[in-house]
PDB file of C-alpha atoms and ligand atoms in Angstrom:
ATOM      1  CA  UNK A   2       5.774  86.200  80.147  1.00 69.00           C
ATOM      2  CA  UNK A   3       7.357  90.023  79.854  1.00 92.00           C
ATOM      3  CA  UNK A   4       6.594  92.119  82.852  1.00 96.00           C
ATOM      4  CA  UNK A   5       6.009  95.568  82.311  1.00 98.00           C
ATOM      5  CA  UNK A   6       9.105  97.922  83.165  1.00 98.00           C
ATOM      6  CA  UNK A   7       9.106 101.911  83.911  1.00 98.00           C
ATOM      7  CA  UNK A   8      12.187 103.381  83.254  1.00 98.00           C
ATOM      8  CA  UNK A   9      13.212 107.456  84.390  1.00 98.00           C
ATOM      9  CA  UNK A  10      15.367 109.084  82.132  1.00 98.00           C
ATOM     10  CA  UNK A  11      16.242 111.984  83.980  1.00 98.00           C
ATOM     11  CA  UNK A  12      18.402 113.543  81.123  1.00 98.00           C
ATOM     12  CA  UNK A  13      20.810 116.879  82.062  1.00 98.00           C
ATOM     13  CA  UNK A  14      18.510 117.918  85.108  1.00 98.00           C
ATOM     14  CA  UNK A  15      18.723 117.947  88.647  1.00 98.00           C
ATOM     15  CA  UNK A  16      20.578 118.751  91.884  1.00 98.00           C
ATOM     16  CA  UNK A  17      21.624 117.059  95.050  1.00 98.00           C
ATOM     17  CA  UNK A  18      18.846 118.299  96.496  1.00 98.00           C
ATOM     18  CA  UNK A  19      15.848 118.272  93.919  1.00 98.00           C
ATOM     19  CA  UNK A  20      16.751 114.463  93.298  1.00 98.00           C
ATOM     20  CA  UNK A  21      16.853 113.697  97.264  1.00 98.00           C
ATOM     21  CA  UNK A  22      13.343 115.172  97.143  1.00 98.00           C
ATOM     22  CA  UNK A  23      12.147 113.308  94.111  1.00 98.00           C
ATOM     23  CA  UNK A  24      13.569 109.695  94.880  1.00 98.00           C
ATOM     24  CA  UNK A  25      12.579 110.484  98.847  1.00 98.00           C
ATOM     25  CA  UNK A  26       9.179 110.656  97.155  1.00 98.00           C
ATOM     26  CA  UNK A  27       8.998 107.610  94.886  1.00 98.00           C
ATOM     27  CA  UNK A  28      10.215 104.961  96.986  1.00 98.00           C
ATOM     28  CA  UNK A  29       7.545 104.656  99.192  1.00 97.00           C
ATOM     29  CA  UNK A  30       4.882 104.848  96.708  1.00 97.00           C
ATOM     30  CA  UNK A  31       7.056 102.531  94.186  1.00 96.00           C
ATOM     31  CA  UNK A  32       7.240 100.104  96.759  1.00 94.00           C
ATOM     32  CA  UNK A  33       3.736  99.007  96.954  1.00 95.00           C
ATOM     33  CA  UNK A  34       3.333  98.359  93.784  1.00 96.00           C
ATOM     34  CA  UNK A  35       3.031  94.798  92.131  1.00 92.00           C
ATOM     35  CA  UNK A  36       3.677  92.908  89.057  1.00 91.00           C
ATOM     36  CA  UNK A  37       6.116  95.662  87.257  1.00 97.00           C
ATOM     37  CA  UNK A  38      10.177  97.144  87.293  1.00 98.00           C
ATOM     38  CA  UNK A  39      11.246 100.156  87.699  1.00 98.00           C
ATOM     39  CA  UNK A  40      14.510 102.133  87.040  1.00 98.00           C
ATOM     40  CA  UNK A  41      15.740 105.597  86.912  1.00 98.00           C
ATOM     41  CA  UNK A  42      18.914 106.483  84.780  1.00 99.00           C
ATOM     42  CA  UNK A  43      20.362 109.777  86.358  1.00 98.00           C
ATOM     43  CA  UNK A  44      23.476 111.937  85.104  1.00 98.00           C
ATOM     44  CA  UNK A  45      26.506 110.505  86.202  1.00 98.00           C
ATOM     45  CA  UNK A  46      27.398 112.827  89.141  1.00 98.00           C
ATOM     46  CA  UNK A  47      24.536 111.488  90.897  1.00 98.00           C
ATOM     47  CA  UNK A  48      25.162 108.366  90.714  1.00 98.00           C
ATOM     48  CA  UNK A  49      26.883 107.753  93.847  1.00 98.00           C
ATOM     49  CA  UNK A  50      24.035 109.387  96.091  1.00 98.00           C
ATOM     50  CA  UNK A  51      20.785 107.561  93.989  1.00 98.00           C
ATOM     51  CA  UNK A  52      22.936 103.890  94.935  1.00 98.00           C
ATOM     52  CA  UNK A  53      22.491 105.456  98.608  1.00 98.00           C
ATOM     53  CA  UNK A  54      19.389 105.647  98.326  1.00 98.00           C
ATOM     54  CA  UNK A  55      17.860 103.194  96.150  1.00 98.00           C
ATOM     55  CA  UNK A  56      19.887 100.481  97.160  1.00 96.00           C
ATOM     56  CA  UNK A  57      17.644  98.612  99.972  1.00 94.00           C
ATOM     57  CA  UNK A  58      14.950  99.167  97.592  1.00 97.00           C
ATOM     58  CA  UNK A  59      13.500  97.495  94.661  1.00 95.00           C
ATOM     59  CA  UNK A  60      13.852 100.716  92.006  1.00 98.00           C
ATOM     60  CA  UNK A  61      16.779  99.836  90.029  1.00 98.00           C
ATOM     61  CA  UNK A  62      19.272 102.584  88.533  1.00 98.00           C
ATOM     62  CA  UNK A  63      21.680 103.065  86.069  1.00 98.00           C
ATOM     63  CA  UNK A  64      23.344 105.898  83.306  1.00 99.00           C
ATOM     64  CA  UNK A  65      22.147 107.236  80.260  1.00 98.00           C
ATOM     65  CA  UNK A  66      25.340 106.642  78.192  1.00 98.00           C
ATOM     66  CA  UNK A  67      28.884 105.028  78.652  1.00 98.00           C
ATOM     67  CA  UNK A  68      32.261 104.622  76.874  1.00 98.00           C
ATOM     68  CA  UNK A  69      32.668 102.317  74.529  1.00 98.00           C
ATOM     69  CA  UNK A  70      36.491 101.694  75.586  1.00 98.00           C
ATOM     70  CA  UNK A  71      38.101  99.974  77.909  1.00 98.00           C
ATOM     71  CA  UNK A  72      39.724 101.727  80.979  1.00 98.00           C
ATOM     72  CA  UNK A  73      42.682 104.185  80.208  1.00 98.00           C
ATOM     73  CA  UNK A  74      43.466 107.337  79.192  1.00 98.00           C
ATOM     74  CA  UNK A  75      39.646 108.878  77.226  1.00 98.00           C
ATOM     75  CA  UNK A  76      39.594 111.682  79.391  1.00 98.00           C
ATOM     76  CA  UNK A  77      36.507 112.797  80.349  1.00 98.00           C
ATOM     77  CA  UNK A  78      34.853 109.538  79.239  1.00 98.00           C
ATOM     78  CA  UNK A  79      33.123 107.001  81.840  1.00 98.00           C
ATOM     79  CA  UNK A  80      33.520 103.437  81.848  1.00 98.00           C
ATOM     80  CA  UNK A  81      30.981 100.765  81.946  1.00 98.00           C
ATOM     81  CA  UNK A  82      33.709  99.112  84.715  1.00 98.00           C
ATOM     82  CA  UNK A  83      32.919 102.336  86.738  1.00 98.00           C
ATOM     83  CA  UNK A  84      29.079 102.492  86.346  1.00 98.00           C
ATOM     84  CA  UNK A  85      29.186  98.504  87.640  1.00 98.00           C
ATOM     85  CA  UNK A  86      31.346  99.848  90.168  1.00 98.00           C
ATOM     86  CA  UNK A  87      28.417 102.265  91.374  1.00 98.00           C
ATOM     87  CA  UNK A  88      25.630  99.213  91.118  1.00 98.00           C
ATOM     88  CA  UNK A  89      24.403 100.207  87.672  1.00 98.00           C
ATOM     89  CA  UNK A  90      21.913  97.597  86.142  1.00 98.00           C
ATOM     90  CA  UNK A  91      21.080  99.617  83.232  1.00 98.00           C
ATOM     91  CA  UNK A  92      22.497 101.985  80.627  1.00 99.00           C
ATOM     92  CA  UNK A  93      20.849 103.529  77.975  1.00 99.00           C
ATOM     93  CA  UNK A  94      22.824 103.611  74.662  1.00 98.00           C
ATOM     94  CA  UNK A  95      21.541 105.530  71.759  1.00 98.00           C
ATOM     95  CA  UNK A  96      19.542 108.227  72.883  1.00 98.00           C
ATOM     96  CA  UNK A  97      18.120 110.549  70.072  1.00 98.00           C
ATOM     97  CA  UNK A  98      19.780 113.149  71.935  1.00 98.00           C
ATOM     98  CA  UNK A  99      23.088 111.888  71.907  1.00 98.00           C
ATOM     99  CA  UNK A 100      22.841 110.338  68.004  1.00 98.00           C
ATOM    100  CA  UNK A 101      21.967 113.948  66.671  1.00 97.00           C
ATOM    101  CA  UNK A 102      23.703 116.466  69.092  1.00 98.00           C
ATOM    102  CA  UNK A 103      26.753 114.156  69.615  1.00 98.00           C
ATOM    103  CA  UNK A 104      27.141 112.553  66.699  1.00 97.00           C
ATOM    104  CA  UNK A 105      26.925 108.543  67.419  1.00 98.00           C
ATOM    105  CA  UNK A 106      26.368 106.480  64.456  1.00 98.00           C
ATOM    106  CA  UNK A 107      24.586 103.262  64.745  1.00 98.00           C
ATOM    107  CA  UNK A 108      28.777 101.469  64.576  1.00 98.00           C
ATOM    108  CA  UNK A 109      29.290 103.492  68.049  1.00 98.00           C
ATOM    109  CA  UNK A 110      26.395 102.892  69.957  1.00 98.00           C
ATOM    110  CA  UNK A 111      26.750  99.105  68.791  1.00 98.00           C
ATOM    111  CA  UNK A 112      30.142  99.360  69.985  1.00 98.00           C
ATOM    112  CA  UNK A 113      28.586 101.079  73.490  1.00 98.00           C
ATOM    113  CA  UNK A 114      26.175  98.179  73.757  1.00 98.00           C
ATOM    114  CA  UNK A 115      28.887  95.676  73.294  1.00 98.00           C
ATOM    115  CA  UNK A 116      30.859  96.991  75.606  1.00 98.00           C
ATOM    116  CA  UNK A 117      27.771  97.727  78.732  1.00 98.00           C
ATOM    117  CA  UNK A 118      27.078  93.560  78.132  1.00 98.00           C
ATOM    118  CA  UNK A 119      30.825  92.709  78.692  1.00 98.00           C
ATOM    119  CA  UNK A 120      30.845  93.864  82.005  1.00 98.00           C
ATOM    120  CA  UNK A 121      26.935  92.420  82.835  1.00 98.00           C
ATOM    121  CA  UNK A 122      25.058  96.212  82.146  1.00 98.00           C
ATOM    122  CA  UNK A 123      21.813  95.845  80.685  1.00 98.00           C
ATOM    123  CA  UNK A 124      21.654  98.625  77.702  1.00 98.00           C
ATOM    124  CA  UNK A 125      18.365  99.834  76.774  1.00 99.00           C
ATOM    125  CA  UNK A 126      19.038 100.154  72.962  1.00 98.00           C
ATOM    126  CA  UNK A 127      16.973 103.431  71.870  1.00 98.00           C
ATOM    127  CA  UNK A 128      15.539 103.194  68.044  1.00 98.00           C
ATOM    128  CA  UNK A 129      13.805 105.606  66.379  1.00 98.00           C
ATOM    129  CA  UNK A 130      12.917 107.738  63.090  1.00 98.00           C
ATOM    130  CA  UNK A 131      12.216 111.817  63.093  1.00 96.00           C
ATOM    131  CA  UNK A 132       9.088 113.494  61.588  1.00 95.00           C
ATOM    132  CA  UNK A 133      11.113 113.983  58.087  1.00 95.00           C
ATOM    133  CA  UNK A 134      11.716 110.083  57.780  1.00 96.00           C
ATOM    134  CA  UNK A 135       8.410 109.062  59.101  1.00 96.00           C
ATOM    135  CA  UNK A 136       6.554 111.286  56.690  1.00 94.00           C
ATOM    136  CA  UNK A 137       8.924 109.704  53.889  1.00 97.00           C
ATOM    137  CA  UNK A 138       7.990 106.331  54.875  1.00 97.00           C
ATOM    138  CA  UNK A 139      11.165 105.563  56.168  1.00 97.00           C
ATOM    139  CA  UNK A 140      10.599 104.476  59.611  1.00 98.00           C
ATOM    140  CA  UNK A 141      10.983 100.679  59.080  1.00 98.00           C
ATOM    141  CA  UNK A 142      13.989 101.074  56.680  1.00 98.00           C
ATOM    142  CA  UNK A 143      15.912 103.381  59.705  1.00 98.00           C
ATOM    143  CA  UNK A 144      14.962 101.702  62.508  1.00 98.00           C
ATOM    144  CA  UNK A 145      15.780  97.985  61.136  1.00 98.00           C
ATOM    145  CA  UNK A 146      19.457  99.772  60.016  1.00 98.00           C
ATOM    146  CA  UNK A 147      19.650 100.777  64.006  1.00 98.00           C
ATOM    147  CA  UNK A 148      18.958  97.496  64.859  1.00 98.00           C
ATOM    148  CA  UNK A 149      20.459  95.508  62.228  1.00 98.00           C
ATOM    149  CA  UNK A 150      24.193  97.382  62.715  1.00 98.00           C
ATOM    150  CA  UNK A 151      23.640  96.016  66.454  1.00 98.00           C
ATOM    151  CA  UNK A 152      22.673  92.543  65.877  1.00 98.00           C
ATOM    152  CA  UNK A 153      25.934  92.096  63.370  1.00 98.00           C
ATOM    153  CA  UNK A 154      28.441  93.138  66.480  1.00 98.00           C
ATOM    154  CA  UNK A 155      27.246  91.274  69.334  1.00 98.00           C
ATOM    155  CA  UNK A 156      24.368  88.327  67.485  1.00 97.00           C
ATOM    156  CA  UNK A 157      20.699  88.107  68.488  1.00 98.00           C
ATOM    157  CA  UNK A 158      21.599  86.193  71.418  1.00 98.00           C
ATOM    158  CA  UNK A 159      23.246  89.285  72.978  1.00 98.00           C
ATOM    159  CA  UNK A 160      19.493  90.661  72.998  1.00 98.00           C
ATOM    160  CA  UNK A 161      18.543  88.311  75.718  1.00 98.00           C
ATOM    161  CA  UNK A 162      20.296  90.741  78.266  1.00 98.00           C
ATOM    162  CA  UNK A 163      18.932  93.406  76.846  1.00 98.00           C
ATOM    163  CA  UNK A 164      16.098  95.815  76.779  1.00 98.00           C
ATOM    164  CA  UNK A 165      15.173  98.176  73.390  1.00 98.00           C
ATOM    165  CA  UNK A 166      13.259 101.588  73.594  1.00 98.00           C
ATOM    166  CA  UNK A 167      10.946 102.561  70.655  1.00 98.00           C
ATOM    167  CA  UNK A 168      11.681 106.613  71.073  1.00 98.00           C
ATOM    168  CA  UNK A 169      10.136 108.115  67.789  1.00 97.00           C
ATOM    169  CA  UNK A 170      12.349 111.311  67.817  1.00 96.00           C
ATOM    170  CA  UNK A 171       9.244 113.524  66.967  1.00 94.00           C
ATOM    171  CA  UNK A 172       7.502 112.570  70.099  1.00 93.00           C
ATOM    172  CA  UNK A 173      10.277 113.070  72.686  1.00 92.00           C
ATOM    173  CA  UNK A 174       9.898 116.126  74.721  1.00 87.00           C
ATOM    174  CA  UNK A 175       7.883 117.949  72.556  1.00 90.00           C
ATOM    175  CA  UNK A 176       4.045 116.602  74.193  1.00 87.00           C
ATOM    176  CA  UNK A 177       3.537 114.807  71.075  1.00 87.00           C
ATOM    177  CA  UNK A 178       2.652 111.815  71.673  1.00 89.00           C
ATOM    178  CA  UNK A 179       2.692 108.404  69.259  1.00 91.00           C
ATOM    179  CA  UNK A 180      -0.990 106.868  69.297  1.00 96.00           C
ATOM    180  CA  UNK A 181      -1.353 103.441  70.976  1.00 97.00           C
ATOM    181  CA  UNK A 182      -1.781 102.349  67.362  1.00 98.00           C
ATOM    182  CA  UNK A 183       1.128 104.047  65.979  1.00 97.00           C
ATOM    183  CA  UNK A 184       3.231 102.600  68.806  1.00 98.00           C
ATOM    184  CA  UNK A 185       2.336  99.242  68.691  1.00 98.00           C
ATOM    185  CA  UNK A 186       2.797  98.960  64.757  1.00 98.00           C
ATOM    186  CA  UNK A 187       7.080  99.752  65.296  1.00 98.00           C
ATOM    187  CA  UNK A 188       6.457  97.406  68.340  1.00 98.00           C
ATOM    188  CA  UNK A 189       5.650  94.569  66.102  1.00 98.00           C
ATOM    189  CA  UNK A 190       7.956  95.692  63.452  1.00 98.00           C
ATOM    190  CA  UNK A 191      10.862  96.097  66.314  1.00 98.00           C
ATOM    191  CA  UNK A 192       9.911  92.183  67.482  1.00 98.00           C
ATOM    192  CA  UNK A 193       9.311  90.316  63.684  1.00 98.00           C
ATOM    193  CA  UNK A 194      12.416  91.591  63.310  1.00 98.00           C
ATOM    194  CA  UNK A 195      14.457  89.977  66.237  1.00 98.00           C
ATOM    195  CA  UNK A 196      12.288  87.009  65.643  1.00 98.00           C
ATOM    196  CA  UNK A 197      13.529  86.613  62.135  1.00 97.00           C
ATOM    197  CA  UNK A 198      16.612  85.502  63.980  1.00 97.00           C
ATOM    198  CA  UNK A 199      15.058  83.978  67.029  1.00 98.00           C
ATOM    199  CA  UNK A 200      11.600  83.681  68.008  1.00 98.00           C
ATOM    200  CA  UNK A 201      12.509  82.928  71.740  1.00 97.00           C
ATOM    201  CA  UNK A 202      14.194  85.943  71.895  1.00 98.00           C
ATOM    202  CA  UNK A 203      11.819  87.938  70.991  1.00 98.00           C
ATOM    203  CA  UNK A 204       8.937  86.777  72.699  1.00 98.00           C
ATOM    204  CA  UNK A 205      10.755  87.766  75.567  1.00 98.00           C
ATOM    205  CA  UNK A 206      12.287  90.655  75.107  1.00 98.00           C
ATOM    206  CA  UNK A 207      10.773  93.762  76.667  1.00 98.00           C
ATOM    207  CA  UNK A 208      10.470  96.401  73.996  1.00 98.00           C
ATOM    208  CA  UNK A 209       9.588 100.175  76.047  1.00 98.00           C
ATOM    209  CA  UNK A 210       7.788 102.976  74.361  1.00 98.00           C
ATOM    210  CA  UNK A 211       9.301 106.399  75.404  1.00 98.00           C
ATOM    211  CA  UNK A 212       8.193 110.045  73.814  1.00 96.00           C
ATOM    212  CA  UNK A 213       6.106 112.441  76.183  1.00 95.00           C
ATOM    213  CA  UNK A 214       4.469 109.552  78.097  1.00 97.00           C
ATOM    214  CA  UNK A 215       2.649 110.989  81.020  1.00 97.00           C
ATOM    215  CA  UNK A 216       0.223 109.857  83.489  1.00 97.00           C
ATOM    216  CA  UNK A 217      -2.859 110.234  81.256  1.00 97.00           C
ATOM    217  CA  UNK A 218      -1.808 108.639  78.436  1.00 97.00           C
ATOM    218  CA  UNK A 219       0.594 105.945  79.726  1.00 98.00           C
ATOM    219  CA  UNK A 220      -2.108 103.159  80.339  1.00 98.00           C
ATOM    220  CA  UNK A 221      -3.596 103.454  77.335  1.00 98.00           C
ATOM    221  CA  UNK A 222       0.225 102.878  75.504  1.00 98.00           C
ATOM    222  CA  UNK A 223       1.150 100.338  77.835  1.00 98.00           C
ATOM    223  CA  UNK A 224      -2.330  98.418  77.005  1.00 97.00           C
ATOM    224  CA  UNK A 225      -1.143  97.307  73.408  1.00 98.00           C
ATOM    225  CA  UNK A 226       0.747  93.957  73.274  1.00 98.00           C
ATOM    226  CA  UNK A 227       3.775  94.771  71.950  1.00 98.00           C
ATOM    227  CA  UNK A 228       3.927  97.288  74.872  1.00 98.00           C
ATOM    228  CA  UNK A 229       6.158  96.947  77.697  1.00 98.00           C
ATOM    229  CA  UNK A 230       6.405  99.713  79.510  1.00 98.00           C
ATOM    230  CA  UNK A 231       8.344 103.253  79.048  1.00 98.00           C
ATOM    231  CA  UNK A 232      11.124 104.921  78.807  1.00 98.00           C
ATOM    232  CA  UNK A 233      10.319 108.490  80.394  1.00 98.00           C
ATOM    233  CA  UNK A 234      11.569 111.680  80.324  1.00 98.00           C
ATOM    234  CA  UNK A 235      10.416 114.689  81.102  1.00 97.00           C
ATOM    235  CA  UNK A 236       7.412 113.018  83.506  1.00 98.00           C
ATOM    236  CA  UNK A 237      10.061 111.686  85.362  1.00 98.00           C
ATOM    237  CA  UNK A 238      11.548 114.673  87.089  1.00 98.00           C
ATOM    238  CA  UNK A 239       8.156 115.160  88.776  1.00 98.00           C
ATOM    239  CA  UNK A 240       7.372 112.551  91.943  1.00 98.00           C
ATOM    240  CA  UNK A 241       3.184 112.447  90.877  1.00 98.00           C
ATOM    241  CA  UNK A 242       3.752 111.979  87.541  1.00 98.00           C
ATOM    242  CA  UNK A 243       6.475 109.145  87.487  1.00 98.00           C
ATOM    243  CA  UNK A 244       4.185 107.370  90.091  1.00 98.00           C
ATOM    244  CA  UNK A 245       1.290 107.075  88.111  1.00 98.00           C
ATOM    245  CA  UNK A 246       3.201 106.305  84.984  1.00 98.00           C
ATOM    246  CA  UNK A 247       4.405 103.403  87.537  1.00 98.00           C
ATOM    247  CA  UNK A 248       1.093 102.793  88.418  1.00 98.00           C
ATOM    248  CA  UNK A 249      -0.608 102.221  84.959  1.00 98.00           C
ATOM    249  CA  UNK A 250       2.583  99.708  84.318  1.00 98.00           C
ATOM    250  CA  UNK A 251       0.434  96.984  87.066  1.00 95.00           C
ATOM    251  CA  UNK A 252      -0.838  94.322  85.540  1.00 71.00           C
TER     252      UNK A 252
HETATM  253  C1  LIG B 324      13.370 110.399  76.748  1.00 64.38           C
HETATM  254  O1  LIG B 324      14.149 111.229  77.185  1.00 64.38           O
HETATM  255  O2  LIG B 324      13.779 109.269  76.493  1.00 64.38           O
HETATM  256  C2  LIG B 324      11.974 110.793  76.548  1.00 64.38           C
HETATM  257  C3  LIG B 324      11.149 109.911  76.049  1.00 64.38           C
HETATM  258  O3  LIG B 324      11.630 112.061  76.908  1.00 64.38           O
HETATM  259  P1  LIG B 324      10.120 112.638  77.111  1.00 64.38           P
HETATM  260  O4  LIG B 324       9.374 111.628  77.931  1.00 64.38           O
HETATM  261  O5  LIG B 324      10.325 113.931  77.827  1.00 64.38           O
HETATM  262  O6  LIG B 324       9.531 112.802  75.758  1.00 64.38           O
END
């Protein structure tokens, strides 16, 4: 059985002190809660101090991107070797943000995922098609191409360490929201697709939904059965909010 999992992507935000404040909040309230995960992926500077303080608890943490090389001389990049170093479980690879305002292809963030897995990260593989490609029909064809160039680096099996998002880029940040229904459909899509190559696999994989999930509309999203849990942004930055997003992931 999949357990639901809550993921905090805090993006480009924060401060030594606003994130003392925010995880000094969560922890208590995250750790009375049953039958769900939770993680928060926080810019890399703040690594060091979220292990502090997250690491007698059961709120997991991790990046929100990563080299794809090895150790040596990328200055300015960050290793997956370093994020293990700083007791990283997750990494998310792919991010909308960082496919159109950084340029990575689906080849590099296959090559990022590849690379979190060799040293035992867990990437959270983001998917996803904008407003022009949904309204063209396209959002099967471009989200099966993002998957697809994955699969053929690393093979299906590699998804059994491995969690996907389902981010449709015209949802994220902007308070647009995908419906339950609308969600669920790529859901499906997402999982018929893995289980093409392996039904296992797929039954077990946990597929999140991310794109202006908030407290009053995560239950309803993490309801459907394809469903399993979010990947959350903005609602993530504020203690209340990530909470109850936390909350509605019981089951
Ligand atoms: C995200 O950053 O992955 C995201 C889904 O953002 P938001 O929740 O703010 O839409």
């Amino acid at each position: 059985m999949r357990g639901k999992l809550v993921v905090g992507n805090w993006k480009m935000n924060g401060n030594m002190l606003q994130n003392q404040q925010l995880l000094d909040a969560i922890v208590p309230e995250i750790k009375t809660l049953g039958n769900m995960a939770s993680a928060v992926c926080v810019p890399y500077p703040y690594l060091v101090m979220t292990q502090k303080v997250l690491q007698s608890t059961k709120i997991a943490w991790g990046a929100q991107n990563v080299s794809p090389y090895d150790l040596g001389a990328y200055t300015g990049e960050v290793a997956a070797e370093m994020l293990v170093d700083l007791g990283c479980y997750y990494v998310i690879v792919g991010h909308s943000e960082r496919r159109a305002l950084f340029g990575e292809d689906n080849q590099t963030v296959a090559l990022k995922f590849k690379k979190a897995q060799s040293v035992g990260l867990i990437p959270i593989l983001c998917v996803g098609e904008t407003l022009a490609q949904r309204e063209v029909g396209e959002t099967e064809r471009v989200i099966a191409e993002q998957l697809d160039t994955v699969v053929n680096l690393v093979s299906i099996d590699a998804f059994a360490k491995a969690v996907i998002a389902y981010e449709p880029v015209w949802a994220i940040g902007t308070g647009k929201t995908a419906s339950p229904d609308q969600a669920q459909h790529v859901h499906a899509f997402i999982r018929n697709r893995l289980a093409s190559h392996n039904a296992e696999l797929a039954s077990k994989i946990q597929i999140l939904y991310g794109g202006s999930v908030k407290s009053n509309n995560a239950a309803n999203l993490f309801s459907m059965p394809d469903i399993d849990g979010g990947l959350i942004g903005g609602a993530s930055l504020i203690a209340s909010e990530f909470i109850s997003i936390c909350k509605a992931a019981q089951c």
